[in-house]
Short mmCIF file of C-alpha atoms in Angstrom, two decimals:
data_model
loop_
_atom_site.label_atom_id
_atom_site.label_comp_id
_atom_site.label_asym_id
_atom_site.label_seq_id
_atom_site.Cartn_x
_atom_site.Cartn_y
_atom_site.Cartn_z
CA UNK A 1 0.01 0.01 0.00
CA UNK A 2 2.86 2.26 0.86
CA UNK A 3 4.51 1.52 -2.42
CA UNK A 4 1.37 2.24 -4.34
CA UNK A 5 1.06 5.62 -2.60
CA UNK A 6 4.64 6.50 -3.60
CA UNK A 7 3.94 5.43 -7.25
CA UNK A 8 0.86 7.70 -7.36
CA UNK A 9 2.78 10.72 -6.03
CA UNK A 10 5.55 10.20 -8.66
CA UNK A 11 2.92 9.98 -11.39
CA UNK A 12 1.26 13.22 -10.24
CA UNK A 13 4.62 15.00 -10.17
CA UNK A 14 5.39 13.78 -13.71
CA UNK A 15 2.05 15.03 -14.97
CA UNK A 16 2.64 18.36 -13.28
CA UNK A 17 6.12 18.74 -14.90
CA UNK A 18 4.79 17.83 -18.32
CA UNK A 19 1.86 20.34 -17.89
CA UNK A 20 4.35 23.10 -16.97
CA UNK A 21 6.48 22.26 -19.94
CA UNK A 22 3.49 22.52 -22.29
CA UNK A 23 2.49 25.87 -20.70
CA UNK A 24 6.05 27.20 -21.17
CA UNK A 25 5.95 26.07 -24.79
CA UNK A 26 2.72 27.99 -25.34
CA UNK A 27 4.17 31.11 -23.79
CA UNK A 28 7.20 30.84 -26.01
CA UNK A 29 4.94 30.38 -29.01
CA UNK A 30 3.04 33.54 -28.09
CA UNK A 31 6.33 35.45 -28.13
CA UNK A 32 7.10 34.11 -31.59
CA UNK A 33 3.90 35.17 -33.31
CA UNK A 34 3.89 35.23 -37.09
CA UNK A 35 4.36 38.73 -38.47
CA UNK A 36 1.28 40.81 -39.45
CA UNK A 37 0.97 41.27 -43.21
CA UNK A 38 0.70 44.88 -44.34
CA UNK A 39 -0.24 45.36 -48.04
CA UNK A 40 1.05 48.52 -49.65
CA UNK A 41 0.12 49.75 -53.15
CA UNK A 42 2.83 51.91 -54.59
CA UNK A 43 4.89 52.72 -57.69
CA UNK A 44 7.40 50.13 -58.84
CA UNK A 45 10.43 52.36 -58.97
CA UNK A 46 13.62 52.14 -56.84
CA UNK A 47 12.29 49.17 -54.95
CA UNK A 48 15.69 48.02 -53.65
CA UNK A 49 16.29 51.49 -52.11
CA UNK A 50 12.74 51.59 -50.67
CA UNK A 51 13.15 48.23 -49.01
CA UNK A 52 16.57 49.23 -47.58
CA UNK A 53 15.55 52.67 -46.35
CA UNK A 54 11.77 52.41 -45.61
CA UNK A 55 10.08 48.97 -45.60
CA UNK A 56 12.66 46.59 -44.06
CA UNK A 57 13.40 48.83 -40.98
CA UNK A 58 9.63 49.05 -40.34
CA UNK A 59 9.21 45.31 -40.70
CA UNK A 60 12.00 44.56 -38.23
CA UNK A 61 10.83 47.11 -35.60
CA UNK A 62 7.17 46.07 -35.69
CA UNK A 63 7.06 42.26 -36.53
CA UNK A 64 5.50 43.03 -39.86
CA UNK A 65 5.70 41.46 -43.28
CA UNK A 66 5.13 44.10 -46.00
CA UNK A 67 3.70 43.02 -49.34
CA UNK A 68 3.86 45.38 -52.29
CA UNK A 69 1.39 45.82 -55.10
CA UNK A 70 2.99 48.04 -57.83
CA UNK A 71 1.85 49.97 -60.85
CA UNK A 72 1.16 53.50 -61.99
CA UNK A 73 -1.37 55.83 -60.34
CA UNK A 74 -4.16 55.11 -62.77
CA UNK A 75 -3.79 51.31 -62.87
CA UNK A 76 -3.76 50.99 -59.11
CA UNK A 77 -6.61 53.39 -58.43
CA UNK A 78 -8.81 51.74 -61.07
CA UNK A 79 -8.08 48.35 -59.58
CA UNK A 80 -9.04 49.59 -56.09
CA UNK A 81 -12.23 51.17 -57.37
CA UNK A 82 -13.26 47.92 -58.97
CA UNK A 83 -12.47 46.01 -55.73
CA UNK A 84 -12.67 48.37 -52.76
CA UNK A 85 -12.75 45.42 -50.37
CA UNK A 86 -9.31 44.10 -51.51
CA UNK A 87 -6.59 43.30 -49.00
CA UNK A 88 -4.76 46.63 -49.63
CA UNK A 89 -4.01 48.53 -46.38
CA UNK A 90 -2.12 51.57 -47.63
CA UNK A 91 -1.89 53.26 -51.10
CA UNK A 92 0.68 55.74 -52.36
CA UNK A 93 -0.82 58.11 -54.96
CA UNK A 94 -0.13 61.47 -56.54
CA UNK A 95 -2.46 64.15 -55.14
CA UNK A 96 -4.76 64.27 -58.18
CA UNK A 97 -5.40 60.51 -57.96
CA UNK A 98 -5.73 60.65 -54.14
CA UNK A 99 -8.46 63.22 -54.58
CA UNK A 100 -10.34 60.84 -56.90
CA UNK A 101 -10.07 58.11 -54.30
CA UNK A 102 -11.42 60.45 -51.59
CA UNK A 103 -14.34 61.47 -53.83
CA UNK A 104 -15.07 57.78 -54.44
CA UNK A 105 -15.13 57.03 -50.67
CA UNK A 106 -12.22 54.60 -50.85
CA UNK A 107 -10.09 56.03 -48.00
CA UNK A 108 -10.33 56.17 -44.25
CA UNK A 109 -10.26 59.43 -42.31
CA UNK A 110 -6.92 59.83 -40.46
CA UNK A 111 -6.86 60.26 -36.66
CA UNK A 112 -3.97 62.82 -36.64
CA UNK A 113 -3.66 62.59 -32.80
CA UNK A 114 -1.94 59.22 -33.55
CA UNK A 115 0.31 60.68 -36.29
CA UNK A 116 2.46 62.95 -34.15
CA UNK A 117 4.98 63.54 -36.96
CA UNK A 118 2.25 65.31 -38.92
CA UNK A 119 3.16 68.42 -36.80
CA UNK A 120 6.43 68.49 -38.75
CA UNK A 121 4.78 68.68 -42.20
CA UNK A 122 5.38 71.91 -44.07
CA UNK A 123 2.70 74.66 -44.11
CA UNK A 124 2.26 74.29 -47.87
CA UNK A 125 0.97 70.73 -47.43
CA UNK A 126 -1.07 71.40 -44.31
CA UNK A 127 -4.35 71.58 -46.21
CA UNK A 128 -4.21 67.90 -46.92
CA UNK A 129 -4.01 67.13 -43.20
CA UNK A 130 -6.73 69.66 -42.51
CA UNK A 131 -8.96 67.79 -44.98
CA UNK A 132 -8.65 64.73 -42.76
CA UNK A 133 -7.30 62.18 -45.25
CA UNK A 134 -3.78 60.95 -45.99
CA UNK A 135 -0.90 63.37 -45.75
CA UNK A 136 1.69 64.25 -48.31
CA UNK A 137 4.96 62.52 -47.72
CA UNK A 138 6.99 64.06 -50.48
CA UNK A 139 6.64 66.67 -53.25
CA UNK A 140 8.00 67.73 -56.60
CA UNK A 141 7.69 70.80 -58.69
CA UNK A 142 7.30 71.97 -62.30
CA UNK A 143 9.38 74.86 -63.52
CA UNK A 144 11.17 75.80 -66.70
CA UNK A 145 14.11 73.98 -68.23
CA UNK A 146 15.95 75.76 -71.07
CA UNK A 147 19.23 75.95 -72.97
CA UNK A 148 20.63 79.49 -72.60
CA UNK A 149 22.86 78.89 -75.73
CA UNK A 150 19.78 78.50 -77.85
CA UNK A 151 17.57 81.21 -76.31
CA UNK A 152 18.38 84.88 -76.89
CA UNK A 153 17.33 86.08 -73.46
CA UNK A 154 17.13 84.99 -69.77
CA UNK A 155 13.84 83.29 -69.07
CA UNK A 156 12.45 84.61 -65.79
CA UNK A 157 8.68 84.32 -66.15
CA UNK A 158 6.11 81.79 -67.22
CA UNK A 159 4.90 84.42 -69.64
CA UNK A 160 8.23 84.24 -71.45
CA UNK A 161 7.04 80.90 -73.02
CA UNK A 162 4.95 83.10 -75.37
CA UNK A 163 7.93 85.20 -76.39
CA UNK A 164 8.22 85.50 -80.23
CA UNK A 165 11.88 84.48 -80.03
CA UNK A 166 10.84 81.01 -78.89
CA UNK A 167 9.03 80.14 -82.11
CA UNK A 168 9.44 76.36 -82.77
CA UNK A 169 11.44 75.78 -79.51
CA UNK A 170 8.99 74.89 -76.74
CA UNK A 171 7.44 71.69 -75.35
CA UNK A 172 4.86 71.27 -72.63
CA UNK A 173 3.54 68.24 -70.70
CA UNK A 174 0.36 66.52 -71.88
CA UNK A 175 -2.81 67.38 -69.93
CA UNK A 176 -2.98 63.81 -68.56
CA UNK A 177 0.48 63.96 -66.96
CA UNK A 178 1.29 65.08 -63.42
CA UNK A 179 1.84 68.66 -64.38
CA UNK A 180 -0.58 68.96 -67.32
CA UNK A 181 -3.14 70.71 -65.12
CA UNK A 182 -0.48 73.05 -63.77
CA UNK A 183 0.23 74.02 -67.41
CA UNK A 184 -3.47 75.02 -67.68
CA UNK A 185 -2.99 77.29 -64.68
CA UNK A 186 0.13 78.84 -66.31
CA UNK A 187 -1.79 79.54 -69.49
CA UNK A 188 -4.80 81.06 -67.64
CA UNK A 189 -2.46 83.31 -65.62
CA UNK A 190 -0.86 84.50 -68.86
CA UNK A 191 -4.29 85.87 -69.71
CA UNK A 192 -4.65 87.22 -66.15
CA UNK A 193 -7.74 85.12 -65.44
CA UNK A 194 -8.41 83.03 -62.37
CA UNK A 195 -8.91 79.59 -63.94
CA UNK A 196 -11.69 78.65 -61.55
CA UNK A 197 -13.74 81.64 -62.73
CA UNK A 198 -14.12 80.57 -66.34
CA UNK A 199 -13.34 76.75 -66.19
CA UNK A 200 -10.22 77.14 -68.22
CA UNK A 201 -11.62 79.11 -71.22
CA UNK A 202 -8.87 81.75 -71.16
CA UNK A 203 -6.20 79.02 -70.76
CA UNK A 204 -7.26 77.45 -74.01
CA UNK A 205 -7.10 80.80 -75.78
CA UNK A 206 -3.56 81.22 -74.46
CA UNK A 207 -2.61 77.67 -75.58
CA UNK A 208 -3.89 78.52 -79.07
CA UNK A 209 -1.56 81.63 -78.99
CA UNK A 210 1.31 79.39 -77.88
CA UNK A 211 1.06 77.03 -80.87
CA UNK A 212 3.64 78.86 -83.05
CA UNK A 213 6.25 78.30 -80.30
CA UNK A 214 5.10 74.69 -79.55
CA UNK A 215 7.04 71.82 -81.16
CA UNK A 216 5.03 69.09 -79.42
CA UNK A 217 3.63 67.97 -76.12
CA UNK A 218 5.17 65.10 -74.19
CA UNK A 219 3.91 62.33 -71.86
CA UNK A 220 7.19 60.81 -70.69
CA UNK A 221 10.31 62.40 -69.21
CA UNK A 222 12.42 60.15 -71.45
CA UNK A 223 10.75 61.72 -74.51
CA UNK A 224 11.46 65.19 -73.15
CA UNK A 225 15.13 64.25 -72.55
CA UNK A 226 15.50 62.95 -76.08
CA UNK A 227 14.02 66.19 -77.59
CA UNK A 228 16.56 68.29 -75.64
CA UNK A 229 19.41 65.93 -76.57
CA UNK A 230 18.43 65.92 -80.22
CA UNK A 231 18.04 69.74 -80.15
CA UNK A 232 14.43 69.55 -81.22
CA UNK A 233 13.50 71.96 -78.50
CA UNK A 234 15.24 74.56 -76.29
CA UNK A 235 12.57 75.25 -73.62
CA UNK A 236 10.10 73.13 -71.71
CA UNK A 237 7.83 73.05 -68.68
CA UNK A 238 9.25 70.17 -66.76
CA UNK A 239 9.40 68.50 -63.34
CA UNK A 240 12.35 68.52 -60.96
CA UNK A 241 12.47 64.74 -61.12
CA UNK A 242 12.92 64.77 -64.86
CA UNK A 243 15.55 67.46 -65.00
CA UNK A 244 18.47 65.17 -64.11
CA UNK A 245 17.69 62.96 -67.12
CA UNK A 246 17.45 66.04 -69.35
CA UNK A 247 20.80 67.37 -68.15
CA UNK A 248 22.53 64.04 -68.76
CA UNK A 249 21.78 64.32 -72.46
CA UNK A 250 21.93 68.17 -72.72
CA UNK A 251 24.46 69.47 -70.10
CA UNK A 252 23.86 73.13 -70.87
CA UNK A 253 20.19 73.03 -69.96
CA UNK A 254 19.33 74.92 -66.74
CA UNK A 255 16.32 74.58 -64.48
CA UNK A 256 14.77 77.85 -63.26
CA UNK A 257 11.87 78.78 -60.98
CA UNK A 258 9.83 81.56 -62.65
CA UNK A 259 9.41 84.69 -60.67
CA UNK A 260 5.62 83.83 -60.23
CA UNK A 261 6.69 80.60 -58.50
CA UNK A 262 6.91 76.92 -59.57
CA UNK A 263 3.97 74.57 -59.31
CA UNK A 264 3.94 71.83 -56.69
CA UNK A 265 2.62 68.29 -56.76
CA UNK A 266 2.27 66.33 -53.54
CA UNK A 267 2.50 62.49 -53.33
CA UNK A 268 0.32 61.11 -50.55
CA UNK A 269 -0.28 57.99 -48.43
CA UNK A 270 -3.85 56.98 -47.66
CA UNK A 271 -5.37 54.20 -45.63
CA UNK A 272 -7.86 52.13 -47.57
CA UNK A 273 -11.27 52.04 -45.89
CA UNK A 274 -11.51 48.24 -46.06
CA UNK A 275 -8.10 47.73 -44.33
CA UNK A 276 -8.08 45.23 -41.42
CA UNK A 277 -4.89 46.84 -40.08
CA UNK A 278 -5.83 50.44 -39.62
CA UNK A 279 -3.80 50.97 -36.43
CA UNK A 280 -0.70 49.49 -38.00
CA UNK A 281 -1.32 51.57 -41.14
CA UNK A 282 -1.49 54.71 -38.96
CA UNK A 283 1.85 53.67 -37.35
CA UNK A 284 3.42 53.29 -40.79
CA UNK A 285 2.23 56.80 -41.89
CA UNK A 286 3.76 58.32 -38.73
CA UNK A 287 6.94 56.44 -39.36
CA UNK A 288 7.07 57.61 -43.05
CA UNK A 289 6.77 61.26 -41.90
CA UNK A 290 9.49 60.96 -39.31
CA UNK A 291 12.63 63.07 -39.56
CA UNK A 292 14.84 59.95 -39.71
CA UNK A 293 12.93 58.25 -42.53
CA UNK A 294 12.51 61.56 -44.51
CA UNK A 295 16.19 62.23 -44.21
CA UNK A 296 17.09 58.76 -45.49
CA UNK A 297 14.63 58.92 -48.47
CA UNK A 298 15.90 62.46 -49.41
CA UNK A 299 19.49 61.28 -49.50
CA UNK A 300 19.05 57.77 -50.93
CA UNK A 301 16.03 58.19 -53.22
CA UNK A 302 16.08 61.82 -54.10
CA UNK A 303 12.64 62.35 -52.58
CA UNK A 304 12.00 65.98 -51.48
CA UNK A 305 11.24 65.92 -47.74
CA UNK A 306 7.88 67.11 -46.49
CA UNK A 307 9.23 67.16 -42.91
CA UNK A 308 10.58 70.61 -42.10
CA UNK A 309 13.10 69.25 -39.60
CA UNK A 310 15.10 67.52 -42.32
CA UNK A 311 18.43 69.22 -42.86
CA UNK A 312 20.30 68.71 -46.10
CA UNK A 313 23.50 70.21 -47.53
CA UNK A 314 23.35 72.23 -50.67
CA UNK A 315 24.72 69.23 -52.61
CA UNK A 316 22.17 66.90 -51.11
CA UNK A 317 19.33 69.28 -51.87
CA UNK A 318 20.37 69.83 -55.49
CA UNK A 319 17.41 69.16 -57.80
CA UNK A 320 15.03 68.63 -54.79
CA UNK A 321 12.11 70.82 -53.92
CA UNK A 322 13.45 71.95 -50.58
CA UNK A 323 13.65 75.03 -48.43
CA UNK A 324 12.45 78.49 -49.48
CA UNK A 325 11.45 77.33 -52.92
CA UNK A 326 8.50 75.47 -51.40
CA UNK A 327 6.93 78.50 -49.86
CA UNK A 328 7.47 80.45 -53.07
CA UNK A 329 5.61 77.86 -55.12
CA UNK A 330 1.97 77.40 -56.15
CA UNK A 331 -0.53 74.62 -55.65
CA UNK A 332 -3.55 73.69 -57.79
CA UNK A 333 -7.12 72.75 -56.80
CA UNK A 334 -7.47 69.10 -57.67
CA UNK A 335 -11.07 68.98 -56.56
CA UNK A 336 -11.85 71.60 -59.16
CA UNK A 337 -9.68 69.98 -61.80
CA UNK A 338 -11.12 66.50 -61.34
CA UNK A 339 -14.63 67.83 -61.80
CA UNK A 340 -13.77 69.27 -65.19
CA UNK A 341 -10.80 67.15 -66.34
CA UNK A 342 -12.78 65.11 -68.94
CA UNK A 343 -13.83 68.36 -70.70
CA UNK A 344 -10.29 69.67 -70.54
CA UNK A 345 -8.78 66.57 -72.07
CA UNK A 346 -11.26 66.68 -74.95
CA UNK A 347 -10.66 70.37 -75.62
CA UNK A 348 -6.89 70.01 -75.22
CA UNK A 349 -6.82 67.32 -77.90
CA UNK A 350 -8.87 69.44 -80.24
CA UNK A 351 -6.67 72.46 -79.57
CA UNK A 352 -3.18 71.01 -79.59
CA UNK A 353 -3.22 67.42 -80.94
CA UNK A 354 -5.05 67.84 -84.27
#
């Protein structure tokens, strides 16, 4: 009987030890949870640098696995419109396309109390935050590129594009490109008319007057670079991100901000309304706006920082939209533009492409 009691005690102890082991294993398992998947829709450029400077550090710090869906603005927005309940959590878009998504009800309102780095966003981009949707995380600008050796005067104003000495020397971006709508603003201002007061009528009159100077419109920065390199043109409205490519093929071309100011485009990050990871998405946006990340992307990717605490040397800031040039630049009303864009495209084609 005594032996039986001892055996029972030993068996109970063994069960207790095994139970503890299993409990410990569960605890360890909890600590090794699988990473949360965060699906981000973005452009397909410079992916290696983006992983190194943006995505991988966020993954490692937050036990996250980032999955990218890539494509241009239009492709990705159309895809989201057709399937708003997709698994996409965050979407990078140029401002015009982001506005379309907002109007279509695709994006979540942002709780900016949880995005503390939004306080560091420059004043020029504050209206996006005030609207309550995704913030700008970078910006670029359109100004004038020209070859001084082939132009008989110093270009200082947007109005100089209509100068008689520039006959057969000018190119402008297509209406459907990032800075096509900005070109409409330039043309309307040439006629001294607020574009929102006449829906662009004066702008089209100005574009008709520009035709003797106009060689062609362009849709791709590579086409613009080739036109400069082949000496087909001497002057163009172009973006800062395209200027480096232009200068590679035509070293004498300079990039100047007109006295009336350049035109700014903001690129934004929005949270998709159907996202199952909204808190994590907010954390990513706050991270993307941080001084550390904005400094890395400015130096490694050539992305103009939206964070006003980023400090760059003159060399690092070359060709970026940075510092005083931002406050001296102009923005456009994408809500107004989107409402009338279809009409503009039709009239643009009839005016310039026939």
